[in-house]
Short mmCIF file of C-alpha atoms in Angstrom, two decimals:
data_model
loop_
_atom_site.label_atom_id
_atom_site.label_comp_id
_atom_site.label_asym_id
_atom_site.label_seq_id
_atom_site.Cartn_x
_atom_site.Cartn_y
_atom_site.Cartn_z
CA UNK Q 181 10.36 -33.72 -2.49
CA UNK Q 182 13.26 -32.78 -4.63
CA UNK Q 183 15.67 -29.61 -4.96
CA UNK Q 184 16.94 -29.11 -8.20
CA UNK Q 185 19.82 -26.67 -8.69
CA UNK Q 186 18.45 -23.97 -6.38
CA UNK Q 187 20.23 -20.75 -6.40
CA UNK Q 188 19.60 -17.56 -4.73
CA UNK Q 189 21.02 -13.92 -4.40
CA UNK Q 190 21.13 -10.71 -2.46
CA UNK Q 191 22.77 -8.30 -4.42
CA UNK Q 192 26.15 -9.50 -5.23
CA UNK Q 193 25.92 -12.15 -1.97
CA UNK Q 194 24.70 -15.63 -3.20
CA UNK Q 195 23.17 -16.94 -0.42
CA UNK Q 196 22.09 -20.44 -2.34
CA UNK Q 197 24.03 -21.38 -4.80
CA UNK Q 198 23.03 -24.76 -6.90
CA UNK Q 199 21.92 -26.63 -4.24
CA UNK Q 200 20.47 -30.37 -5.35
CA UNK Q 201 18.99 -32.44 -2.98
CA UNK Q 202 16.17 -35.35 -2.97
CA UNK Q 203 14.44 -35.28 0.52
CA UNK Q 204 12.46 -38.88 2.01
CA UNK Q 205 8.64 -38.50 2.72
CA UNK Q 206 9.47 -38.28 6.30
CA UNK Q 207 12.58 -37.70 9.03
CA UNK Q 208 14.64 -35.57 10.02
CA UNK Q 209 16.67 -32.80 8.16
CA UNK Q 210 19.02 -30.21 8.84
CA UNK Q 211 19.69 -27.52 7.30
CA UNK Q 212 23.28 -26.32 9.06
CA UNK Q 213 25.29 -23.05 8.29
CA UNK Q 214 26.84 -19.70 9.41
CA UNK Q 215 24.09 -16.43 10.29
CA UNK Q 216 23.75 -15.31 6.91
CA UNK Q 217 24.31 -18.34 5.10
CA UNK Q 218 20.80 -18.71 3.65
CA UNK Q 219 19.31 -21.10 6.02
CA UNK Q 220 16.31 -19.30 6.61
CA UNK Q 221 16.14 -18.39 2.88
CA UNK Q 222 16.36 -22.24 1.57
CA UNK Q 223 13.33 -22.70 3.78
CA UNK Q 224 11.24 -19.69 2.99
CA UNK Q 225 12.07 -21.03 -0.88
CA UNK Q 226 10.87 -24.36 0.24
CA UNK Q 227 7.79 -22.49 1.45
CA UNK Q 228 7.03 -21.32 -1.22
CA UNK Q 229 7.62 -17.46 0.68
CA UNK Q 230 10.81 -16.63 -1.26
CA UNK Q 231 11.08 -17.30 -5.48
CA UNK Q 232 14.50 -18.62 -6.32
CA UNK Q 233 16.72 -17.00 -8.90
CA UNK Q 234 17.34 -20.39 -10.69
CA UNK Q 235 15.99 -23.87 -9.97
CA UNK Q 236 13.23 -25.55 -8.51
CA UNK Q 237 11.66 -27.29 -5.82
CA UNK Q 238 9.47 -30.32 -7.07
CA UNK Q 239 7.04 -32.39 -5.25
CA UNK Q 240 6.13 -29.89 -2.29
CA UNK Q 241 3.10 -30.79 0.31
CA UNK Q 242 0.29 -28.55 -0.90
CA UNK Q 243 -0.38 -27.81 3.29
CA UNK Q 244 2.96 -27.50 5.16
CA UNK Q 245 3.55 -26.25 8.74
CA UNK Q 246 6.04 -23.73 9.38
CA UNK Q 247 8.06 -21.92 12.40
CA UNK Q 248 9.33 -18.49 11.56
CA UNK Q 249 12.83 -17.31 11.94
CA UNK Q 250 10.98 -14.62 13.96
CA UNK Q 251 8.39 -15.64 16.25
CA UNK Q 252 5.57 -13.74 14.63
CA UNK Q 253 3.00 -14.06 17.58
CA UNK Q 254 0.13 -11.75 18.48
CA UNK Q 255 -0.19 -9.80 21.26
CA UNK Q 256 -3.95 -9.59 21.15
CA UNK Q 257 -4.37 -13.09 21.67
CA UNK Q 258 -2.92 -15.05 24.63
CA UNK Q 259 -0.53 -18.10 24.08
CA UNK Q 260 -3.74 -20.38 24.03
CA UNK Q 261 -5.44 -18.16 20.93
CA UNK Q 262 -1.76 -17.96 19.40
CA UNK Q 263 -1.82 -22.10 18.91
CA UNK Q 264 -5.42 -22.73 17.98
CA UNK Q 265 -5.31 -19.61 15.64
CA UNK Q 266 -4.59 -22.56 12.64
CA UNK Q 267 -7.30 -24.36 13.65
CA UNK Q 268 -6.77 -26.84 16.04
CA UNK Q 269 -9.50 -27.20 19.05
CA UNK Q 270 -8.36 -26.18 22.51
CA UNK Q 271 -7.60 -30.11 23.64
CA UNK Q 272 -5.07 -30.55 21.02
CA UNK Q 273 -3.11 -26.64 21.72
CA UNK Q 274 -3.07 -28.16 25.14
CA UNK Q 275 -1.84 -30.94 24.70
CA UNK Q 276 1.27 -29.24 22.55
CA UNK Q 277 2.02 -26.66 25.17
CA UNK Q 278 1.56 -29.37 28.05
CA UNK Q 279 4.74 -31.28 25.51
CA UNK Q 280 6.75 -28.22 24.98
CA UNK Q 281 6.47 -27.26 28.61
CA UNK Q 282 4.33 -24.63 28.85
CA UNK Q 283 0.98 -25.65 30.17
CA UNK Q 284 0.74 -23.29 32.72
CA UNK Q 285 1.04 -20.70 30.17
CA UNK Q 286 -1.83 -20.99 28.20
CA UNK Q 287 -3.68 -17.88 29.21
CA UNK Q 288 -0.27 -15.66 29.77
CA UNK Q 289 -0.31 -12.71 27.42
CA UNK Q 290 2.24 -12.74 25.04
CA UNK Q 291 4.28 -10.02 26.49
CA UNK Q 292 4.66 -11.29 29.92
CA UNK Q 293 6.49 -14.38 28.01
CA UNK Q 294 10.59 -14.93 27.72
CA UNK Q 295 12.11 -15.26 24.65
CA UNK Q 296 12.30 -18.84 24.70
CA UNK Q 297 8.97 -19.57 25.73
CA UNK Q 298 7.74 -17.23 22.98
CA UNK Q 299 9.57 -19.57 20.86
CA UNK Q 300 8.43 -22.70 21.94
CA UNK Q 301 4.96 -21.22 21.36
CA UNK Q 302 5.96 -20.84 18.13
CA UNK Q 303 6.61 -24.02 17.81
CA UNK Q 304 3.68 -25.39 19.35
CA UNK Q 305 1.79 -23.15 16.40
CA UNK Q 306 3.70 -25.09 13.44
CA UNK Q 307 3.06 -28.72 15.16
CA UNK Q 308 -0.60 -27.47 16.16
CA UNK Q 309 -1.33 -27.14 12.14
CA UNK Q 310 -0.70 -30.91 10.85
CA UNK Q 311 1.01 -31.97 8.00
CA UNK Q 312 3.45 -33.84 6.18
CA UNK Q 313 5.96 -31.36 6.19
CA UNK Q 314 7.50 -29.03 8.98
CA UNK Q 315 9.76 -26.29 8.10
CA UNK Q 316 11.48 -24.94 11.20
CA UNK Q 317 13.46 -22.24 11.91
CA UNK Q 318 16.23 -22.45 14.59
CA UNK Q 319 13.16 -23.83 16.71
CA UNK Q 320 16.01 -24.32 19.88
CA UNK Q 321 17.34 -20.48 19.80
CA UNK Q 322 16.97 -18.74 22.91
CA UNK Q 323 16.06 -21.91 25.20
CA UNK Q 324 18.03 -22.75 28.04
CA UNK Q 325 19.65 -26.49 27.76
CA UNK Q 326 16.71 -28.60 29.22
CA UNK Q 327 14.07 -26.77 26.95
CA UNK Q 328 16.24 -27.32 24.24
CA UNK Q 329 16.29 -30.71 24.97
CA UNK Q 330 12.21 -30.87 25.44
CA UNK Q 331 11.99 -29.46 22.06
CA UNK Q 332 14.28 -31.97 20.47
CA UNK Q 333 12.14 -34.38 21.49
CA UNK Q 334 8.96 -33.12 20.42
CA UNK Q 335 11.08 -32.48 16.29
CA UNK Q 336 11.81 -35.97 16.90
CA UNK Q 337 8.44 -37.27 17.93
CA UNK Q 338 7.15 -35.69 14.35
CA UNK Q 339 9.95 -36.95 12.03
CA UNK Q 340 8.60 -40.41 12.67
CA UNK Q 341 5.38 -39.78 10.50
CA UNK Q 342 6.58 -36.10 8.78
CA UNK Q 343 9.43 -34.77 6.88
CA UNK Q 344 11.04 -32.15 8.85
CA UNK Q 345 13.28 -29.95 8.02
CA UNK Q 346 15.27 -27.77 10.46
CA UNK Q 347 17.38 -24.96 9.94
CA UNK Q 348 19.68 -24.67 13.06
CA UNK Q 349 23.03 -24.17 14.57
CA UNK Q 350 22.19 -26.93 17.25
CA UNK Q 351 24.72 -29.36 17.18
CA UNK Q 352 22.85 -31.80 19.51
CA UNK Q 353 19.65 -30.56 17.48
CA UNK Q 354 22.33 -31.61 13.73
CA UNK Q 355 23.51 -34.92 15.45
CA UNK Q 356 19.64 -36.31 15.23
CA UNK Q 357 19.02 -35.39 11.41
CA UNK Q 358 19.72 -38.16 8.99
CA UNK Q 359 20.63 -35.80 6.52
CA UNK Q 360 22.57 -32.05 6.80
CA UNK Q 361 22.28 -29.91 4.11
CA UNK Q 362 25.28 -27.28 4.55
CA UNK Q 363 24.46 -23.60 3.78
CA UNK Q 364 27.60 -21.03 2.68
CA UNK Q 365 26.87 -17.65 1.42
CA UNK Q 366 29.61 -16.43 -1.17
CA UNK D 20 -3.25 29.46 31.80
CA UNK D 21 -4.74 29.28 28.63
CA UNK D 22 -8.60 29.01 29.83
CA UNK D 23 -7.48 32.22 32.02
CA UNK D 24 -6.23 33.92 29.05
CA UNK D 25 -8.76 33.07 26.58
CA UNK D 26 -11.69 34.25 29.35
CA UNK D 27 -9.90 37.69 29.64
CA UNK D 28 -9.21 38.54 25.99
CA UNK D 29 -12.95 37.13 25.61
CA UNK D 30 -13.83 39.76 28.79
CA UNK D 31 -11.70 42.84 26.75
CA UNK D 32 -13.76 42.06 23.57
CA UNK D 33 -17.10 42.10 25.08
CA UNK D 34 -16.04 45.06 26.71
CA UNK D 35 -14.93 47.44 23.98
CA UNK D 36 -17.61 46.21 21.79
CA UNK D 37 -20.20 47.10 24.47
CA UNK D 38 -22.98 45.41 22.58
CA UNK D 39 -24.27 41.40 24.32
CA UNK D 40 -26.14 40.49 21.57
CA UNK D 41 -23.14 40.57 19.32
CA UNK D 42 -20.11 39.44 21.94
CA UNK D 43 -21.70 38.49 24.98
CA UNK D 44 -19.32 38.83 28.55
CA UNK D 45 -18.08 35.30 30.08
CA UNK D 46 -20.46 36.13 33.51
CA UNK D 47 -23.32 36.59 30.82
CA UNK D 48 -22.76 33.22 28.86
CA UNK D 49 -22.32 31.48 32.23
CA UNK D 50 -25.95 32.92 33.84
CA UNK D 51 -27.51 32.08 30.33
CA UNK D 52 -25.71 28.29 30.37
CA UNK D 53 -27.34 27.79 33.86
CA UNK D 54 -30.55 29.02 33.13
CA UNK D 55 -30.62 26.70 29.80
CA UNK D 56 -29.06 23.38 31.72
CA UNK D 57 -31.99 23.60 34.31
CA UNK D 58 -34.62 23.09 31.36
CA UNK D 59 -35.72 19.82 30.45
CA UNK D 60 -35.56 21.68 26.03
CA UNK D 61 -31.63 21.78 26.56
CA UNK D 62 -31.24 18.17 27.66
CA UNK D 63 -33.68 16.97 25.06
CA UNK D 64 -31.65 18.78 22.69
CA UNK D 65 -28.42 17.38 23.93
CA UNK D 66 -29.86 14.09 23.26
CA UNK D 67 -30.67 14.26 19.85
CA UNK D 68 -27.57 15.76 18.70
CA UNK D 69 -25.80 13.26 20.86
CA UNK D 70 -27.74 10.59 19.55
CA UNK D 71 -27.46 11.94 15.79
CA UNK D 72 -23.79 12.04 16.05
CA UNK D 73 -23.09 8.94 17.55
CA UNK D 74 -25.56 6.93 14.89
CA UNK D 75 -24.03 8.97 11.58
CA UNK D 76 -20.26 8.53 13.45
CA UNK D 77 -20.85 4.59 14.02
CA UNK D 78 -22.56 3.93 10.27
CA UNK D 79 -19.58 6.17 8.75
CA UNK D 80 -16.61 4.18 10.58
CA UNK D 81 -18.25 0.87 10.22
CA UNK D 82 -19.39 1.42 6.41
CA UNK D 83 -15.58 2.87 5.42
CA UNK D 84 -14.35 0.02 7.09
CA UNK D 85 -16.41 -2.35 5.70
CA UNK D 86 -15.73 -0.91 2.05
CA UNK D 87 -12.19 -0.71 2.97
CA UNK D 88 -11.70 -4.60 3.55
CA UNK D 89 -12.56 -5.73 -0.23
CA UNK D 90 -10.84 -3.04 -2.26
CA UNK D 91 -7.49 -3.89 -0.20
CA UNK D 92 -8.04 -7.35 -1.13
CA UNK D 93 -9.17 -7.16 -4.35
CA UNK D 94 -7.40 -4.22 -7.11
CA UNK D 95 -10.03 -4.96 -9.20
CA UNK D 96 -12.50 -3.80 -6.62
CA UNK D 97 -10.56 -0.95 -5.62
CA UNK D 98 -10.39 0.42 -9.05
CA UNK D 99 -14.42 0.63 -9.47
CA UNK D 100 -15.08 1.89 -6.03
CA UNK D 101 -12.65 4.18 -5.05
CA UNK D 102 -13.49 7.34 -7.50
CA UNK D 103 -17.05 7.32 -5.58
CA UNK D 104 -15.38 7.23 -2.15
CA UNK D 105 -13.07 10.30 -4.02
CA UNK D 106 -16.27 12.32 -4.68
CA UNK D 107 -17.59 12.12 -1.34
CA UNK D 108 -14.16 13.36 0.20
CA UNK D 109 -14.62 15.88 -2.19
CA UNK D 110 -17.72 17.37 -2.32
CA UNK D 111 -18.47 20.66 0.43
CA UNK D 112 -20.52 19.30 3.00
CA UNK D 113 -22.94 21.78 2.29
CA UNK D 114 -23.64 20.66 -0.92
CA UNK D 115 -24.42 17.32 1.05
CA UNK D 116 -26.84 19.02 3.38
CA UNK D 117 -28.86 20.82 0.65
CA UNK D 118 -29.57 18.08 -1.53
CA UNK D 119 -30.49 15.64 1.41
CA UNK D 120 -32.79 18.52 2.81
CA UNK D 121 -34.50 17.39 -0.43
CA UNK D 122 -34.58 13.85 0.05
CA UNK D 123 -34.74 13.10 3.45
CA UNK D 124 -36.51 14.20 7.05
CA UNK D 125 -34.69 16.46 9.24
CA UNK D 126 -34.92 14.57 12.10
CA UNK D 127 -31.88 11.71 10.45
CA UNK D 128 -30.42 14.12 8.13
CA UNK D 129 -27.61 15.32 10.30
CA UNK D 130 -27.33 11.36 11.28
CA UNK D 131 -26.59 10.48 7.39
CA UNK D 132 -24.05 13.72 6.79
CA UNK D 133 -21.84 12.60 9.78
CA UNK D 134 -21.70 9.11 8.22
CA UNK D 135 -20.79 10.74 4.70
CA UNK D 136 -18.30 12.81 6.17
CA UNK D 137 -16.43 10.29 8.30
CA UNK D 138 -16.76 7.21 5.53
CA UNK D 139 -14.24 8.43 3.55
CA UNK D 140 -11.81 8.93 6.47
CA UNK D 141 -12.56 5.29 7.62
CA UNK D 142 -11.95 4.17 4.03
CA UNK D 143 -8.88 5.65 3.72
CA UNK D 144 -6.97 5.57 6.57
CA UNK D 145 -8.39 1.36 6.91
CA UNK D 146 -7.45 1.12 3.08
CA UNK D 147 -3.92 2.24 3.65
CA UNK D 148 -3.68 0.32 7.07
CA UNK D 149 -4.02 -2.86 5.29
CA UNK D 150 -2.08 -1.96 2.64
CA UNK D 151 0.64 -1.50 5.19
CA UNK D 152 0.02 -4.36 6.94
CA UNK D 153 3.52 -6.31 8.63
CA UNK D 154 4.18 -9.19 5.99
CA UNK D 155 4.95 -11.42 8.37
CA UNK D 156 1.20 -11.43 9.47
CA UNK D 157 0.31 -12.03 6.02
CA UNK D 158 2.69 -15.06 5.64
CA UNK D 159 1.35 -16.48 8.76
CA UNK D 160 -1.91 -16.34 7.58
CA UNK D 161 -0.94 -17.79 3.82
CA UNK D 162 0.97 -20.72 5.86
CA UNK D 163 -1.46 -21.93 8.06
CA UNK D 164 -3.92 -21.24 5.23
CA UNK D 165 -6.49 -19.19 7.70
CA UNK D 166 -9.94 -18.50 6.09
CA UNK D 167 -11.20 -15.03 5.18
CA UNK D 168 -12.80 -14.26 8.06
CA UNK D 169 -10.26 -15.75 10.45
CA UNK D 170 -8.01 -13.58 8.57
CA UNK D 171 -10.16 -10.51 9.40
CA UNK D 172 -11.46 -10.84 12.40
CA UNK D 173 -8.13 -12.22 14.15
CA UNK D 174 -5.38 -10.99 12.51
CA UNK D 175 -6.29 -8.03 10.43
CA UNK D 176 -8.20 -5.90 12.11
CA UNK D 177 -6.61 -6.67 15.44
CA UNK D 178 -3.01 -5.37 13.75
CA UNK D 179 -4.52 -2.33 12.83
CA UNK D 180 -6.81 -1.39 15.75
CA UNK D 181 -4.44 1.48 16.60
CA UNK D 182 -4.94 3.25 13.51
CA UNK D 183 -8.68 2.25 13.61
CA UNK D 184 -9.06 4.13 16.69
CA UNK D 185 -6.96 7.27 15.88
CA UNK D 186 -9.41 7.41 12.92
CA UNK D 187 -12.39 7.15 14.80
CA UNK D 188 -11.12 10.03 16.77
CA UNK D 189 -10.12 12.35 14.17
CA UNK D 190 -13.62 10.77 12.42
CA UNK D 191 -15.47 11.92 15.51
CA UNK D 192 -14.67 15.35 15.39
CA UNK D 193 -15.89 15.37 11.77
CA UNK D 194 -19.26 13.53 12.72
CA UNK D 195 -19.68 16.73 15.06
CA UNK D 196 -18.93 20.03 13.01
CA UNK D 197 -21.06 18.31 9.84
CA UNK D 198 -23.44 17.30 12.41
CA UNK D 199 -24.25 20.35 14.16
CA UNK D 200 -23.64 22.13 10.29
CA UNK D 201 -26.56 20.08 9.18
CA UNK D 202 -28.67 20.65 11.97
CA UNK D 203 -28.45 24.10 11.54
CA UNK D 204 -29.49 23.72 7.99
CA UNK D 205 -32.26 21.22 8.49
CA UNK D 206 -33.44 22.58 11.75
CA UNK D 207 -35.12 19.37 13.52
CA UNK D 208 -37.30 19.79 16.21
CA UNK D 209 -34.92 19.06 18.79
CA UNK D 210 -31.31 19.27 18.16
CA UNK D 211 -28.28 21.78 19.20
CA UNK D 212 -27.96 22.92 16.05
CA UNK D 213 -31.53 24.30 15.64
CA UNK D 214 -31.27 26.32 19.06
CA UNK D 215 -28.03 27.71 17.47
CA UNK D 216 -30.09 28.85 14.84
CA UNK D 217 -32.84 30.49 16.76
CA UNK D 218 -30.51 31.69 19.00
CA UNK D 219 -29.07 33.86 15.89
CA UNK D 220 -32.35 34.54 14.87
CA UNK D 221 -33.28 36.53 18.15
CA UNK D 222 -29.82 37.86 17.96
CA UNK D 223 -28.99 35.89 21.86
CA UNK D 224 -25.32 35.66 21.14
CA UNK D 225 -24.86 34.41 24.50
CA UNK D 226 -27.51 31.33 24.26
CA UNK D 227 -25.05 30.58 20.50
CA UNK D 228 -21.88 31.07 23.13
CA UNK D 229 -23.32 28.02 25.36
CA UNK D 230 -24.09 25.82 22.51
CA UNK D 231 -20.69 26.24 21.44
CA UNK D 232 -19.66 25.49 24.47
CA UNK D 233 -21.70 22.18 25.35
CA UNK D 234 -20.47 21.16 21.90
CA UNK D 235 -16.84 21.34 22.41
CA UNK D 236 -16.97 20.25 25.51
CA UNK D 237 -18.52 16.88 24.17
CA UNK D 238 -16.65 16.56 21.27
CA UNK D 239 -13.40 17.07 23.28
CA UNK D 240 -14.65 14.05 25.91
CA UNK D 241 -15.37 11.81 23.30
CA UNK D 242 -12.26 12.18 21.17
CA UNK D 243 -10.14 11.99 24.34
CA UNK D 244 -11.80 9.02 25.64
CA UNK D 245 -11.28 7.58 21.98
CA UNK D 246 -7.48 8.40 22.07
CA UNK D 247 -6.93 7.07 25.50
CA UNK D 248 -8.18 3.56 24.01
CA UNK D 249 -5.81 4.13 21.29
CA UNK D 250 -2.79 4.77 23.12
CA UNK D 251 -3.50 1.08 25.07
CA UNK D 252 -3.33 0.09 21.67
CA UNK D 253 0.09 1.55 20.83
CA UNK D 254 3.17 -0.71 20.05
CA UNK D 255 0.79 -3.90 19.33
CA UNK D 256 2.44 -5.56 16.31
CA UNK D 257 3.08 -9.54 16.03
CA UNK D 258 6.35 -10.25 18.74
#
């Protein structure tokens, strides 16, 4: 996968601005920057979600998993629902929300959740649609230190056979990637 | 307060007019309810139009909604359809009633002119739901690549059961006045509508005052019950 002078704007804010970058079939990437720097943009480009003002992204997985800056769950489903909503059988949602921590929510309506566990449902979501590509979106905001930790696991676990690419402000989350890209809005 | 008020200005009327077969009194619309609600005619009657109602309200909602789904998804669709859903909004329901006195049997007609008259509510008011709908539930479903019906079923529809069932309420007070209108018209054998209409025949004001009566009060309960589901339904976008 390969960006090639990727540039993006807001008005008179340019969010991406040439960005070139040649990504491995699988590990770990960061994407690292200020609120506002056009993290969440680069991936919604990546996605396919956003069109950039200039450049290109070559090579992109036709089927690609993603986490939403926002959560984007549904409250007429509960957490169970949520996960195999992509497609996955019940066994396999399990399984993800036993890894992230959250078995004993599977039935819980949506709204009776905490921010952070709405998040790592989120994330359960993205990893219960596989791929070769993961595009996640500050996947450790809102979680208290130990379910941060449980979740940087579970990137890790999926780097080995995906490319993943994570947009965060997590240091501890930036010190596993084996390569940053660094976002600056101008 | 109001009931109180409404009864005496209703009392005044009868009063000064002096004449029951043109503004019957409350007391005399209350005798003449009892005596009809012990007959077996007035439940049989309540039935029908209940049943009438209910079948024309049901088709209407679920055909609008069902016409609603392709021509948000497709333009092309939209374009070709939508000047026929137009013409129905448009058209007096009247006009409805007397050409399908011509085509059809009295017993269904009022049935078929509550479904015309709610189906283009449905339509529109599902149309512009989905045309509204959050992007973000679109982008989930374009992501995880959902099928059609998954789409639909689990997503869609779901996100916009709150307008769905303020429609169906405002459609169910539609599927009433063009039903009852229609049975008027077509007179079936047993239906509200053709008591109403012997009732004004033998100038019984008081047996048109009950009718009007049982039929508000049903429409009322129905529509309430309808908006009490919708108001569970409030506030449920994606989190």
């Amino acid at each position: 996968m390969r960006i090639v002078d990727l540039s993006k704007s807001f008005g008179d804010v340019r969010v991406i601005d040439h960005v070139d970058a040649k990504l491995p079939e699988r590990g770990l990437i960061g994407v690292s920057g200020a609120s506002g720097s056009g993290k969440t943009t680069l991936l919604r480009i990546l996605a396919g979600l956003e069109r950039p003002d200039e450049g290109r992204v070559e090579d992109v997985p036709d089927r690609f998993s993603m986490q939403f800056e926002d959560d984007r769950l549904f409250p007429w489903m509960d957490v169970l629902a949520n996960v195999t909503l992509v497609g996955c059988d019940d066994a396999i949602a399990l399984g993800i929300l036993g890894e992230l921590g959250l078995a004993d929510k599977a039935h819980a309506r949506i709204s009776t959740l905490s921010g952070g566990q709405r998040r790592r449902v989120a994330l359960a979501r993205a990893f219960a649609f596989p791929t070769a590509l993961y595009l996640l979106d500050e996947p450790t905001a809102r979680l208290d230190e130990e379910s941060a930790r449980v979740v940087i696991c579970a990137v890790e676990a999926r780097s080995v056979d995906s490319l993943v690419i994570v947009a965060t402000h997590d240091q501890a989350m930036l010190d596993r990637c084996a390569m940053v890209l660094g976002c600056e809005s101008r | 307060m109001f009931v109180v008020l409404a009864l005496l200005v209703w009392e005044l009327v009868a009063l000064c007019v002096g004449a029951p077969y043109i503004v019957p009194a409350p007391q005399d619309v209350l005798v003449r309810g009892a005596e009809l609600i012990a007959t077996a005619t007035f439940w049989q009657a309540v039935g029908w139009s209940l049943l009438r109602v209910l079948v024309g309200f049901a088709c209407g909602m679920v055909c609008g909604i069902a016409l609603a789904v392709p021509m948000a998804a497709w333009p092309r669709v939209r374009a070709v359809f939508a000047p026929f859903i137009k013409v129905i909004r448009t058209v007096p329901v009247v006009c409805f009633i007397l050409l399908m006195l011509l085509w059809v049997n009295a017993t269904w007609l009022s049935a078929i002119i509550s479904a015309l008259m709610v189906l283009p509510v449905a339509w529109t008011n599902t149309i512009e739901a989905l045309d509204s709908l959050d992007a973000g539930t679109v982008e989930v479903a374009r992501v995880f690549r959902l099928g059609p019906m998954r789409r639909l079923f689990r997503l869609y529809l779901p996100a916009i059961a709150p307008q769905l069932l303020a429609t169906a309420a405002v459609g169910l007070g539609l599927a009433w006045k063009s039903g009852i209108t229609a049975e008027v018209l077509a007179l079936p054998v047993l239906g509200m509508g053709s008591n109403i209409y012997h009732a004004k025949i033998a100038l019984e004001a008081a047996d048109i005052f009950v009718w009007a009566i049982v039929i508000i009060v049903l429409s009322l309960a129905m529509e309430s019950a309808l908006r009490a589901c919708a108001a569970r339904f409030s506030g449920w976008e994606a989190a």
